[in-house]
mmCIF file with all atom_site columns, C-alpha atoms in Angstrom:
data_model
loop_
_atom_site.group_PDB
_atom_site.id
_atom_site.type_symbol
_atom_site.label_atom_id
_atom_site.label_alt_id
_atom_site.label_comp_id
_atom_site.label_asym_id
_atom_site.label_entity_id
_atom_site.label_seq_id
_atom_site.pdbx_PDB_ins_code
_atom_site.Cartn_x
_atom_site.Cartn_y
_atom_site.Cartn_z
_atom_site.occupancy
_atom_site.B_iso_or_equiv
_atom_site.pdbx_formal_charge
_atom_site.auth_seq_id
_atom_site.auth_comp_id
_atom_site.auth_asym_id
_atom_site.auth_atom_id
_atom_site.pdbx_PDB_model_num
ATOM 1   C CA . UNK O 1 1   ? 0.181   0.088   -0.141  1.00 0.00 ? 20  UNK O CA 1
ATOM 2   C CA . UNK O 1 2   ? 1.459   3.272   -1.183  1.00 0.00 ? 21  UNK O CA 1
ATOM 3   C CA . UNK O 1 3   ? 0.555   6.701   -0.172  1.00 0.00 ? 22  UNK O CA 1
ATOM 4   C CA . UNK O 1 4   ? 1.178   9.701   -2.205  1.00 0.00 ? 23  UNK O CA 1
ATOM 5   C CA . UNK O 1 5   ? 0.562   13.413  -1.374  1.00 0.00 ? 24  UNK O CA 1
ATOM 6   C CA . UNK O 1 6   ? 1.562   16.527  -3.363  1.00 0.00 ? 25  UNK O CA 1
ATOM 7   C CA . UNK O 1 7   ? -0.637  19.255  -2.801  1.00 0.00 ? 26  UNK O CA 1
ATOM 8   C CA . UNK O 1 8   ? 1.390   21.729  -4.998  1.00 0.00 ? 27  UNK O CA 1
ATOM 9   C CA . UNK O 1 9   ? 0.723   19.438  -8.322  1.00 0.00 ? 28  UNK O CA 1
ATOM 10  C CA . UNK O 1 10  ? -2.158  17.325  -7.625  1.00 0.00 ? 29  UNK O CA 1
ATOM 11  C CA . UNK O 1 11  ? -4.380  19.394  -5.160  1.00 0.00 ? 30  UNK O CA 1
ATOM 12  C CA . UNK O 1 12  ? -5.099  18.455  -1.715  1.00 0.00 ? 31  UNK O CA 1
ATOM 13  C CA . UNK O 1 13  ? -5.531  15.019  -2.400  1.00 0.00 ? 32  UNK O CA 1
ATOM 14  C CA . UNK O 1 14  ? -4.131  11.849  -0.563  1.00 0.00 ? 33  UNK O CA 1
ATOM 15  C CA . UNK O 1 15  ? -3.747  8.956   -3.093  1.00 0.00 ? 34  UNK O CA 1
ATOM 16  C CA . UNK O 1 16  ? -3.633  5.406   -1.813  1.00 0.00 ? 35  UNK O CA 1
ATOM 17  C CA . UNK O 1 17  ? -2.332  2.924   -4.286  1.00 0.00 ? 36  UNK O CA 1
ATOM 18  C CA . UNK O 1 18  ? -3.027  -0.793  -3.303  1.00 0.00 ? 37  UNK O CA 1
ATOM 19  C CA . UNK O 1 19  ? -2.620  -2.731  -6.402  1.00 0.00 ? 38  UNK O CA 1
ATOM 20  C CA . UNK O 1 20  ? -1.126  -2.842  -9.915  1.00 0.00 ? 39  UNK O CA 1
ATOM 21  C CA . UNK O 1 21  ? -3.759  -1.475  -12.654 1.00 0.00 ? 40  UNK O CA 1
ATOM 22  C CA . UNK O 1 22  ? -1.835  -3.682  -15.123 1.00 0.00 ? 41  UNK O CA 1
ATOM 23  C CA . UNK O 1 23  ? -2.927  -1.009  -17.817 1.00 0.00 ? 42  UNK O CA 1
ATOM 24  C CA . UNK O 1 24  ? -6.464  -1.881  -17.714 1.00 0.00 ? 43  UNK O CA 1
ATOM 25  C CA . UNK O 1 25  ? -9.215  0.700   -18.096 1.00 0.00 ? 44  UNK O CA 1
ATOM 26  C CA . UNK O 1 26  ? -10.339 2.306   -14.713 1.00 0.00 ? 45  UNK O CA 1
ATOM 27  C CA . UNK O 1 27  ? -13.633 2.969   -13.292 1.00 0.00 ? 46  UNK O CA 1
ATOM 28  C CA . UNK O 1 28  ? -13.997 5.550   -10.263 1.00 0.00 ? 47  UNK O CA 1
ATOM 29  C CA . UNK O 1 29  ? -16.875 5.546   -7.716  1.00 0.00 ? 48  UNK O CA 1
ATOM 30  C CA . UNK O 1 30  ? -16.899 8.693   -5.853  1.00 0.00 ? 49  UNK O CA 1
ATOM 31  C CA . UNK O 1 31  ? -18.896 9.346   -2.579  1.00 0.00 ? 50  UNK O CA 1
ATOM 32  C CA . UNK O 1 32  ? -18.377 12.420  -0.983  1.00 0.00 ? 51  UNK O CA 1
ATOM 33  C CA . UNK O 1 33  ? -14.797 12.979  -0.690  1.00 0.00 ? 52  UNK O CA 1
ATOM 34  C CA . UNK O 1 34  ? -13.704 9.440   -0.974  1.00 0.00 ? 53  UNK O CA 1
ATOM 35  C CA . UNK O 1 35  ? -13.243 7.924   -4.213  1.00 0.00 ? 54  UNK O CA 1
ATOM 36  C CA . UNK O 1 36  ? -12.539 4.096   -5.110  1.00 0.00 ? 55  UNK O CA 1
ATOM 37  C CA . UNK O 1 37  ? -10.551 3.162   -8.085  1.00 0.00 ? 56  UNK O CA 1
ATOM 38  C CA . UNK O 1 38  ? -11.130 -0.205  -9.661  1.00 0.00 ? 57  UNK O CA 1
ATOM 39  C CA . UNK O 1 39  ? -10.071 -1.780  -12.981 1.00 0.00 ? 58  UNK O CA 1
ATOM 40  C CA . UNK O 1 40  ? -12.218 -3.104  -15.664 1.00 0.00 ? 59  UNK O CA 1
ATOM 41  C CA . UNK O 1 41  ? -12.084 -6.423  -14.226 1.00 0.00 ? 60  UNK O CA 1
ATOM 42  C CA . UNK O 1 42  ? -13.344 -5.442  -10.702 1.00 0.00 ? 61  UNK O CA 1
ATOM 43  C CA . UNK O 1 43  ? -10.058 -5.223  -8.761  1.00 0.00 ? 62  UNK O CA 1
ATOM 44  C CA . UNK O 1 44  ? -9.595  -2.198  -6.521  1.00 0.00 ? 63  UNK O CA 1
ATOM 45  C CA . UNK O 1 45  ? -6.437  -0.641  -7.261  1.00 0.00 ? 64  UNK O CA 1
ATOM 46  C CA . UNK O 1 46  ? -6.494  2.672   -5.082  1.00 0.00 ? 65  UNK O CA 1
ATOM 47  C CA . UNK O 1 47  ? -8.397  5.277   -3.092  1.00 0.00 ? 66  UNK O CA 1
ATOM 48  C CA . UNK O 1 48  ? -8.671  9.000   -3.373  1.00 0.00 ? 67  UNK O CA 1
ATOM 49  C CA . UNK O 1 49  ? -9.180  11.214  -0.315  1.00 0.00 ? 68  UNK O CA 1
ATOM 50  C CA . UNK O 1 50  ? -10.032 14.843  -1.364  1.00 0.00 ? 69  UNK O CA 1
ATOM 51  C CA . UNK O 1 51  ? -9.643  17.922  0.882   1.00 0.00 ? 70  UNK O CA 1
ATOM 52  C CA . UNK O 1 52  ? -7.515  15.689  3.131   1.00 0.00 ? 71  UNK O CA 1
ATOM 53  C CA . UNK O 1 53  ? -5.838  18.649  5.109   1.00 0.00 ? 72  UNK O CA 1
ATOM 54  C CA . UNK O 1 54  ? -9.238  19.513  6.418   1.00 0.00 ? 73  UNK O CA 1
ATOM 55  C CA . UNK O 1 55  ? -9.181  16.301  8.713   1.00 0.00 ? 74  UNK O CA 1
ATOM 56  C CA . UNK O 1 56  ? -5.462  15.273  9.224   1.00 0.00 ? 75  UNK O CA 1
ATOM 57  C CA . UNK O 1 57  ? -2.052  16.832  8.741   1.00 0.00 ? 76  UNK O CA 1
ATOM 58  C CA . UNK O 1 58  ? 0.173   14.780  6.273   1.00 0.00 ? 77  UNK O CA 1
ATOM 59  C CA . UNK O 1 59  ? 4.008   15.281  6.674   1.00 0.00 ? 78  UNK O CA 1
ATOM 60  C CA . UNK O 1 60  ? 6.029   15.183  3.430   1.00 0.00 ? 79  UNK O CA 1
ATOM 61  C CA . UNK O 1 61  ? 5.812   15.286  -0.204  1.00 0.00 ? 80  UNK O CA 1
ATOM 62  C CA . UNK O 1 62  ? 5.382   12.774  -2.735  1.00 0.00 ? 81  UNK O CA 1
ATOM 63  C CA . UNK O 1 63  ? 5.391   9.167   -0.967  1.00 0.00 ? 82  UNK O CA 1
ATOM 64  C CA . UNK O 1 64  ? 4.445   9.697   2.555   1.00 0.00 ? 83  UNK O CA 1
ATOM 65  C CA . UNK O 1 65  ? 4.144   7.437   5.568   1.00 0.00 ? 84  UNK O CA 1
ATOM 66  C CA . UNK O 1 66  ? 0.947   7.230   7.633   1.00 0.00 ? 85  UNK O CA 1
ATOM 67  C CA . UNK O 1 67  ? 0.581   6.257   11.229  1.00 0.00 ? 86  UNK O CA 1
ATOM 68  C CA . UNK O 1 68  ? -1.801  3.545   12.481  1.00 0.00 ? 87  UNK O CA 1
ATOM 69  C CA . UNK O 1 69  ? -4.067  6.249   13.793  1.00 0.00 ? 88  UNK O CA 1
ATOM 70  C CA . UNK O 1 70  ? -4.081  8.137   10.316  1.00 0.00 ? 89  UNK O CA 1
ATOM 71  C CA . UNK O 1 71  ? -4.904  4.896   8.655   1.00 0.00 ? 90  UNK O CA 1
ATOM 72  C CA . UNK O 1 72  ? -7.723  4.350   11.098  1.00 0.00 ? 91  UNK O CA 1
ATOM 73  C CA . UNK O 1 73  ? -8.900  7.718   10.373  1.00 0.00 ? 92  UNK O CA 1
ATOM 74  C CA . UNK O 1 74  ? -9.243  6.910   6.507   1.00 0.00 ? 93  UNK O CA 1
ATOM 75  C CA . UNK O 1 75  ? -11.165 3.852   7.528   1.00 0.00 ? 94  UNK O CA 1
ATOM 76  C CA . UNK O 1 76  ? -13.541 6.152   9.430   1.00 0.00 ? 95  UNK O CA 1
ATOM 77  C CA . UNK O 1 77  ? -13.935 8.444   6.397   1.00 0.00 ? 96  UNK O CA 1
ATOM 78  C CA . UNK O 1 78  ? -14.521 5.559   4.071   1.00 0.00 ? 97  UNK O CA 1
ATOM 79  C CA . UNK O 1 79  ? -17.080 4.046   6.427   1.00 0.00 ? 98  UNK O CA 1
ATOM 80  C CA . UNK O 1 80  ? -18.835 7.596   6.793   1.00 0.00 ? 99  UNK O CA 1
ATOM 81  C CA . UNK O 1 81  ? -18.949 7.564   3.044   1.00 0.00 ? 100 UNK O CA 1
ATOM 82  C CA . UNK O 1 82  ? -20.598 4.443   2.609   1.00 0.00 ? 101 UNK O CA 1
ATOM 83  C CA . UNK O 1 83  ? -17.956 2.007   1.749   1.00 0.00 ? 102 UNK O CA 1
ATOM 84  C CA . UNK O 1 84  ? -17.524 -1.161  3.297   1.00 0.00 ? 103 UNK O CA 1
ATOM 85  C CA . UNK O 1 85  ? -13.911 -1.840  2.439   1.00 0.00 ? 104 UNK O CA 1
ATOM 86  C CA . UNK O 1 86  ? -10.944 -1.042  4.813   1.00 0.00 ? 105 UNK O CA 1
ATOM 87  C CA . UNK O 1 87  ? -7.053  -0.537  4.832   1.00 0.00 ? 106 UNK O CA 1
ATOM 88  C CA . UNK O 1 88  ? -4.851  -2.309  6.679   1.00 0.00 ? 107 UNK O CA 1
ATOM 89  C CA . UNK O 1 89  ? -1.454  -0.717  7.580   1.00 0.00 ? 108 UNK O CA 1
ATOM 90  C CA . UNK O 1 90  ? 1.524   -2.155  6.285   1.00 0.00 ? 109 UNK O CA 1
ATOM 91  C CA . UNK O 1 91  ? 4.946   -1.189  8.144   1.00 0.00 ? 110 UNK O CA 1
ATOM 92  C CA . UNK O 1 92  ? 7.088   -3.610  6.014   1.00 0.00 ? 111 UNK O CA 1
ATOM 93  C CA . UNK O 1 93  ? 10.176  -1.545  4.376   1.00 0.00 ? 112 UNK O CA 1
ATOM 94  C CA . UNK O 1 94  ? 9.861   -1.654  0.757   1.00 0.00 ? 113 UNK O CA 1
ATOM 95  C CA . UNK O 1 95  ? 13.632  -0.654  0.072   1.00 0.00 ? 114 UNK O CA 1
ATOM 96  C CA . UNK O 1 96  ? 15.948  -3.122  2.019   1.00 0.00 ? 115 UNK O CA 1
ATOM 97  C CA . UNK O 1 97  ? 19.508  -4.641  1.851   1.00 0.00 ? 116 UNK O CA 1
ATOM 98  C CA . UNK O 1 98  ? 19.664  -7.796  -0.098  1.00 0.00 ? 117 UNK O CA 1
ATOM 99  C CA . UNK O 1 99  ? 22.251  -10.290 -0.740  1.00 0.00 ? 118 UNK O CA 1
ATOM 100 C CA . UNK O 1 100 ? 22.814  -11.805 -4.156  1.00 0.00 ? 119 UNK O CA 1
ATOM 101 C CA . UNK O 1 101 ? 22.557  -15.647 -3.505  1.00 0.00 ? 120 UNK O CA 1
ATOM 102 C CA . UNK O 1 102 ? 22.786  -16.514 -7.168  1.00 0.00 ? 121 UNK O CA 1
ATOM 103 C CA . UNK O 1 103 ? 23.175  -14.772 -10.561 1.00 0.00 ? 122 UNK O CA 1
ATOM 104 C CA . UNK O 1 104 ? 22.762  -16.646 -13.733 1.00 0.00 ? 123 UNK O CA 1
ATOM 105 C CA . UNK O 1 105 ? 22.504  -15.189 -17.413 1.00 0.00 ? 124 UNK O CA 1
ATOM 106 C CA . UNK O 1 106 ? 19.165  -14.761 -18.891 1.00 0.00 ? 125 UNK O CA 1
ATOM 107 C CA . UNK O 1 107 ? 18.686  -17.387 -21.817 1.00 0.00 ? 126 UNK O CA 1
ATOM 108 C CA . UNK O 1 108 ? 16.860  -14.908 -23.980 1.00 0.00 ? 127 UNK O CA 1
ATOM 109 C CA . UNK O 1 109 ? 18.974  -11.744 -23.701 1.00 0.00 ? 128 UNK O CA 1
ATOM 110 C CA . UNK O 1 110 ? 22.736  -10.827 -24.062 1.00 0.00 ? 129 UNK O CA 1
ATOM 111 C CA . UNK O 1 111 ? 22.454  -8.397  -20.988 1.00 0.00 ? 130 UNK O CA 1
ATOM 112 C CA . UNK O 1 112 ? 20.027  -9.519  -18.305 1.00 0.00 ? 131 UNK O CA 1
ATOM 113 C CA . UNK O 1 113 ? 20.697  -11.709 -15.651 1.00 0.00 ? 132 UNK O CA 1
ATOM 114 C CA . UNK O 1 114 ? 18.324  -13.900 -13.320 1.00 0.00 ? 133 UNK O CA 1
ATOM 115 C CA . UNK O 1 115 ? 18.951  -13.536 -9.609  1.00 0.00 ? 134 UNK O CA 1
ATOM 116 C CA . UNK O 1 116 ? 17.979  -14.844 -6.357  1.00 0.00 ? 135 UNK O CA 1
ATOM 117 C CA . UNK O 1 117 ? 18.252  -12.177 -3.740  1.00 0.00 ? 136 UNK O CA 1
ATOM 118 C CA . UNK O 1 118 ? 17.755  -12.715 0.093   1.00 0.00 ? 137 UNK O CA 1
ATOM 119 C CA . UNK O 1 119 ? 16.007  -9.685  1.540   1.00 0.00 ? 138 UNK O CA 1
ATOM 120 C CA . UNK O 1 120 ? 15.254  -11.183 4.694   1.00 0.00 ? 139 UNK O CA 1
ATOM 121 C CA . UNK O 1 121 ? 16.069  -14.478 6.724   1.00 0.00 ? 140 UNK O CA 1
ATOM 122 C CA . UNK O 1 122 ? 12.845  -15.912 5.522   1.00 0.00 ? 141 UNK O CA 1
ATOM 123 C CA . UNK O 1 123 ? 12.257  -14.256 2.136   1.00 0.00 ? 142 UNK O CA 1
ATOM 124 C CA . UNK O 1 124 ? 14.285  -14.681 -1.148  1.00 0.00 ? 143 UNK O CA 1
ATOM 125 C CA . UNK O 1 125 ? 13.105  -12.949 -4.059  1.00 0.00 ? 144 UNK O CA 1
ATOM 126 C CA . UNK O 1 126 ? 13.810  -13.699 -8.015  1.00 0.00 ? 145 UNK O CA 1
ATOM 127 C CA . UNK O 1 127 ? 14.682  -10.508 -9.715  1.00 0.00 ? 146 UNK O CA 1
ATOM 128 C CA . UNK O 1 128 ? 15.724  -9.999  -13.462 1.00 0.00 ? 147 UNK O CA 1
ATOM 129 C CA . UNK O 1 129 ? 18.458  -7.375  -13.425 1.00 0.00 ? 148 UNK O CA 1
ATOM 130 C CA . UNK O 1 130 ? 20.179  -5.572  -16.446 1.00 0.00 ? 149 UNK O CA 1
ATOM 131 C CA . UNK O 1 131 ? 22.875  -4.056  -14.517 1.00 0.00 ? 150 UNK O CA 1
ATOM 132 C CA . UNK O 1 132 ? 26.371  -5.058  -15.725 1.00 0.00 ? 151 UNK O CA 1
ATOM 133 C CA . UNK O 1 133 ? 27.951  -5.382  -12.302 1.00 0.00 ? 152 UNK O CA 1
ATOM 134 C CA . UNK O 1 134 ? 25.427  -7.514  -10.796 1.00 0.00 ? 153 UNK O CA 1
ATOM 135 C CA . UNK O 1 135 ? 26.942  -10.709 -9.416  1.00 0.00 ? 154 UNK O CA 1
ATOM 136 C CA . UNK O 1 136 ? 26.698  -13.287 -6.925  1.00 0.00 ? 155 UNK O CA 1
ATOM 137 C CA . UNK O 1 137 ? 27.756  -12.290 -3.481  1.00 0.00 ? 156 UNK O CA 1
ATOM 138 C CA . UNK O 1 138 ? 26.952  -8.449  -3.783  1.00 0.00 ? 157 UNK O CA 1
ATOM 139 C CA . UNK O 1 139 ? 25.114  -6.726  -1.110  1.00 0.00 ? 158 UNK O CA 1
ATOM 140 C CA . UNK O 1 140 ? 22.634  -4.397  -2.939  1.00 0.00 ? 159 UNK O CA 1
ATOM 141 C CA . UNK O 1 141 ? 19.472  -2.463  -2.561  1.00 0.00 ? 160 UNK O CA 1
ATOM 142 C CA . UNK O 1 142 ? 16.364  -3.965  -3.543  1.00 0.00 ? 161 UNK O CA 1
ATOM 143 C CA . UNK O 1 143 ? 13.068  -2.246  -4.203  1.00 0.00 ? 162 UNK O CA 1
ATOM 144 C CA . UNK O 1 144 ? 10.371  -4.897  -3.548  1.00 0.00 ? 163 UNK O CA 1
ATOM 145 C CA . UNK O 1 145 ? 7.012   -4.875  -4.816  1.00 0.00 ? 164 UNK O CA 1
ATOM 146 C CA . UNK O 1 146 ? 4.914   -2.012  -3.678  1.00 0.00 ? 165 UNK O CA 1
ATOM 147 C CA . UNK O 1 147 ? 7.772   0.306   -3.496  1.00 0.00 ? 166 UNK O CA 1
ATOM 148 C CA . UNK O 1 148 ? 7.617   3.799   -5.132  1.00 0.00 ? 167 UNK O CA 1
ATOM 149 C CA . UNK O 1 149 ? 10.874  5.113   -6.351  1.00 0.00 ? 168 UNK O CA 1
ATOM 150 C CA . UNK O 1 150 ? 11.771  8.720   -6.017  1.00 0.00 ? 169 UNK O CA 1
ATOM 151 C CA . UNK O 1 151 ? 10.905  9.478   -9.575  1.00 0.00 ? 170 UNK O CA 1
ATOM 152 C CA . UNK O 1 152 ? 7.315   8.265   -8.857  1.00 0.00 ? 171 UNK O CA 1
ATOM 153 C CA . UNK O 1 153 ? 7.715   4.868   -10.715 1.00 0.00 ? 172 UNK O CA 1
ATOM 154 C CA . UNK O 1 154 ? 6.042   2.037   -8.822  1.00 0.00 ? 173 UNK O CA 1
ATOM 155 C CA . UNK O 1 155 ? 7.373   -1.384  -8.511  1.00 0.00 ? 174 UNK O CA 1
ATOM 156 C CA . UNK O 1 156 ? 5.139   -4.250  -9.031  1.00 0.00 ? 175 UNK O CA 1
ATOM 157 C CA . UNK O 1 157 ? 5.884   -8.029  -9.939  1.00 0.00 ? 176 UNK O CA 1
ATOM 158 C CA . UNK O 1 158 ? 6.286   -8.710  -13.509 1.00 0.00 ? 177 UNK O CA 1
ATOM 159 C CA . UNK O 1 159 ? 8.034   -10.460 -16.412 1.00 0.00 ? 178 UNK O CA 1
ATOM 160 C CA . UNK O 1 160 ? 10.992  -9.634  -18.297 1.00 0.00 ? 179 UNK O CA 1
ATOM 161 C CA . UNK O 1 161 ? 11.825  -11.697 -21.464 1.00 0.00 ? 180 UNK O CA 1
ATOM 162 C CA . UNK O 1 162 ? 9.326   -14.235 -20.294 1.00 0.00 ? 181 UNK O CA 1
ATOM 163 C CA . UNK O 1 163 ? 10.885  -14.634 -16.725 1.00 0.00 ? 182 UNK O CA 1
ATOM 164 C CA . UNK O 1 164 ? 9.151   -13.503 -13.694 1.00 0.00 ? 183 UNK O CA 1
ATOM 165 C CA . UNK O 1 165 ? 10.671  -10.738 -11.600 1.00 0.00 ? 184 UNK O CA 1
ATOM 166 C CA . UNK O 1 166 ? 9.765   -9.738  -8.163  1.00 0.00 ? 185 UNK O CA 1
ATOM 167 C CA . UNK O 1 167 ? 11.343  -6.317  -7.425  1.00 0.00 ? 186 UNK O CA 1
ATOM 168 C CA . UNK O 1 168 ? 14.332  -4.060  -8.720  1.00 0.00 ? 187 UNK O CA 1
ATOM 169 C CA . UNK O 1 169 ? 17.787  -3.916  -7.952  1.00 0.00 ? 188 UNK O CA 1
ATOM 170 C CA . UNK O 1 170 ? 18.600  -0.255  -7.563  1.00 0.00 ? 189 UNK O CA 1
ATOM 171 C CA . UNK O 1 171 ? 21.468  2.285   -8.840  1.00 0.00 ? 190 UNK O CA 1
ATOM 172 C CA . UNK O 1 172 ? 22.586  5.200   -6.659  1.00 0.00 ? 191 UNK O CA 1
ATOM 173 C CA . UNK O 1 173 ? 20.957  7.459   -9.397  1.00 0.00 ? 192 UNK O CA 1
ATOM 174 C CA . UNK O 1 174 ? 17.621  5.610   -9.076  1.00 0.00 ? 193 UNK O CA 1
ATOM 175 C CA . UNK O 1 175 ? 17.740  6.225   -5.457  1.00 0.00 ? 194 UNK O CA 1
ATOM 176 C CA . UNK O 1 176 ? 18.593  9.826   -5.835  1.00 0.00 ? 195 UNK O CA 1
ATOM 177 C CA . UNK O 1 177 ? 21.621  9.479   -3.742  1.00 0.00 ? 196 UNK O CA 1
ATOM 178 C CA . UNK O 1 178 ? 23.877  12.680  -3.400  1.00 0.00 ? 197 UNK O CA 1
ATOM 179 C CA . UNK O 1 179 ? 27.019  12.421  -5.860  1.00 0.00 ? 198 UNK O CA 1
ATOM 180 C CA . UNK O 1 180 ? 25.611  9.195   -7.314  1.00 0.00 ? 199 UNK O CA 1
ATOM 181 C CA . UNK O 1 181 ? 27.856  8.417   -10.486 1.00 0.00 ? 200 UNK O CA 1
ATOM 182 C CA . UNK O 1 182 ? 26.409  8.614   -13.903 1.00 0.00 ? 201 UNK O CA 1
ATOM 183 C CA . UNK O 1 183 ? 27.778  5.218   -15.152 1.00 0.00 ? 202 UNK O CA 1
ATOM 184 C CA . UNK O 1 184 ? 25.273  2.264   -15.399 1.00 0.00 ? 203 UNK O CA 1
ATOM 185 C CA . UNK O 1 185 ? 25.438  -0.248  -12.537 1.00 0.00 ? 204 UNK O CA 1
ATOM 186 C CA . UNK O 1 186 ? 23.666  -1.021  -9.299  1.00 0.00 ? 205 UNK O CA 1
ATOM 187 C CA . UNK O 1 187 ? 25.010  0.428   -6.017  1.00 0.00 ? 206 UNK O CA 1
ATOM 188 C CA . UNK O 1 188 ? 27.116  -2.133  -4.336  1.00 0.00 ? 207 UNK O CA 1
ATOM 189 C CA . UNK O 1 189 ? 26.925  -1.850  -0.530  1.00 0.00 ? 208 UNK O CA 1
ATOM 190 C CA . UNK O 1 190 ? 29.629  -2.889  1.831   1.00 0.00 ? 209 UNK O CA 1
ATOM 191 C CA . UNK O 1 191 ? 29.855  -5.900  3.982   1.00 0.00 ? 210 UNK O CA 1
ATOM 192 C CA . UNK O 1 192 ? 28.814  -4.298  6.975   1.00 0.00 ? 211 UNK O CA 1
ATOM 193 C CA . UNK O 1 193 ? 25.483  -3.824  5.363   1.00 0.00 ? 212 UNK O CA 1
ATOM 194 C CA . UNK O 1 194 ? 22.638  -5.729  7.108   1.00 0.00 ? 213 UNK O CA 1
ATOM 195 C CA . UNK O 1 195 ? 20.580  -8.089  4.891   1.00 0.00 ? 214 UNK O CA 1
ATOM 196 C CA . UNK O 1 196 ? 16.879  -7.207  5.411   1.00 0.00 ? 215 UNK O CA 1
ATOM 197 C CA . UNK O 1 197 ? 17.579  -3.710  6.816   1.00 0.00 ? 216 UNK O CA 1
ATOM 198 C CA . UNK O 1 198 ? 15.497  -0.605  5.598   1.00 0.00 ? 217 UNK O CA 1
ATOM 199 C CA . UNK O 1 199 ? 17.364  1.416   3.331   1.00 0.00 ? 218 UNK O CA 1
ATOM 200 C CA . UNK O 1 200 ? 16.531  5.090   3.073   1.00 0.00 ? 219 UNK O CA 1
ATOM 201 C CA . UNK O 1 201 ? 15.979  6.668   -0.284  1.00 0.00 ? 220 UNK O CA 1
ATOM 202 C CA . UNK O 1 202 ? 16.565  10.287  -1.452  1.00 0.00 ? 221 UNK O CA 1
ATOM 203 C CA . UNK O 1 203 ? 13.608  12.581  -2.911  1.00 0.00 ? 222 UNK O CA 1
#
């Protein structure tokens, strides 16, 4: 679940993104200051809360992070508007330190690699990566499904050349880190980086 707020460019509207629209046509059902966004196949992909500053103060710009109390307030607004669905807080970090357990060439590409990356003690993700410096044994920054990159791009499960990919291995430039090198390649972390630990991105 991704919260986005940009009053300067998108008006006083909190956008809640809950699923990938998969480029399908969308429908909008609005009740008062709450709108439910669905795809043509009926999946709920998000919610819009209009005039949100009248009911809560949101810190930050772009992707923002709400407290459990703020999510509970959104649920109150949804109930009051006549919606029965509810939002569930998600505190799992979406940018984490990962360890490349394996890295094999993609059979249908001359530059892609298929990696298995440990992002926590009990979770390993298969990620297709095109960086020239990806290799087994690296510690890297992984954007997990449900992450919003600093430039606004959303990360969802997908496929690259027919191979499933569940996230993205990030470069310093993509993370908007200061003094990021211009050359292609993912960010390589030091041995002291802790697998599964949250990584703070730039804006």
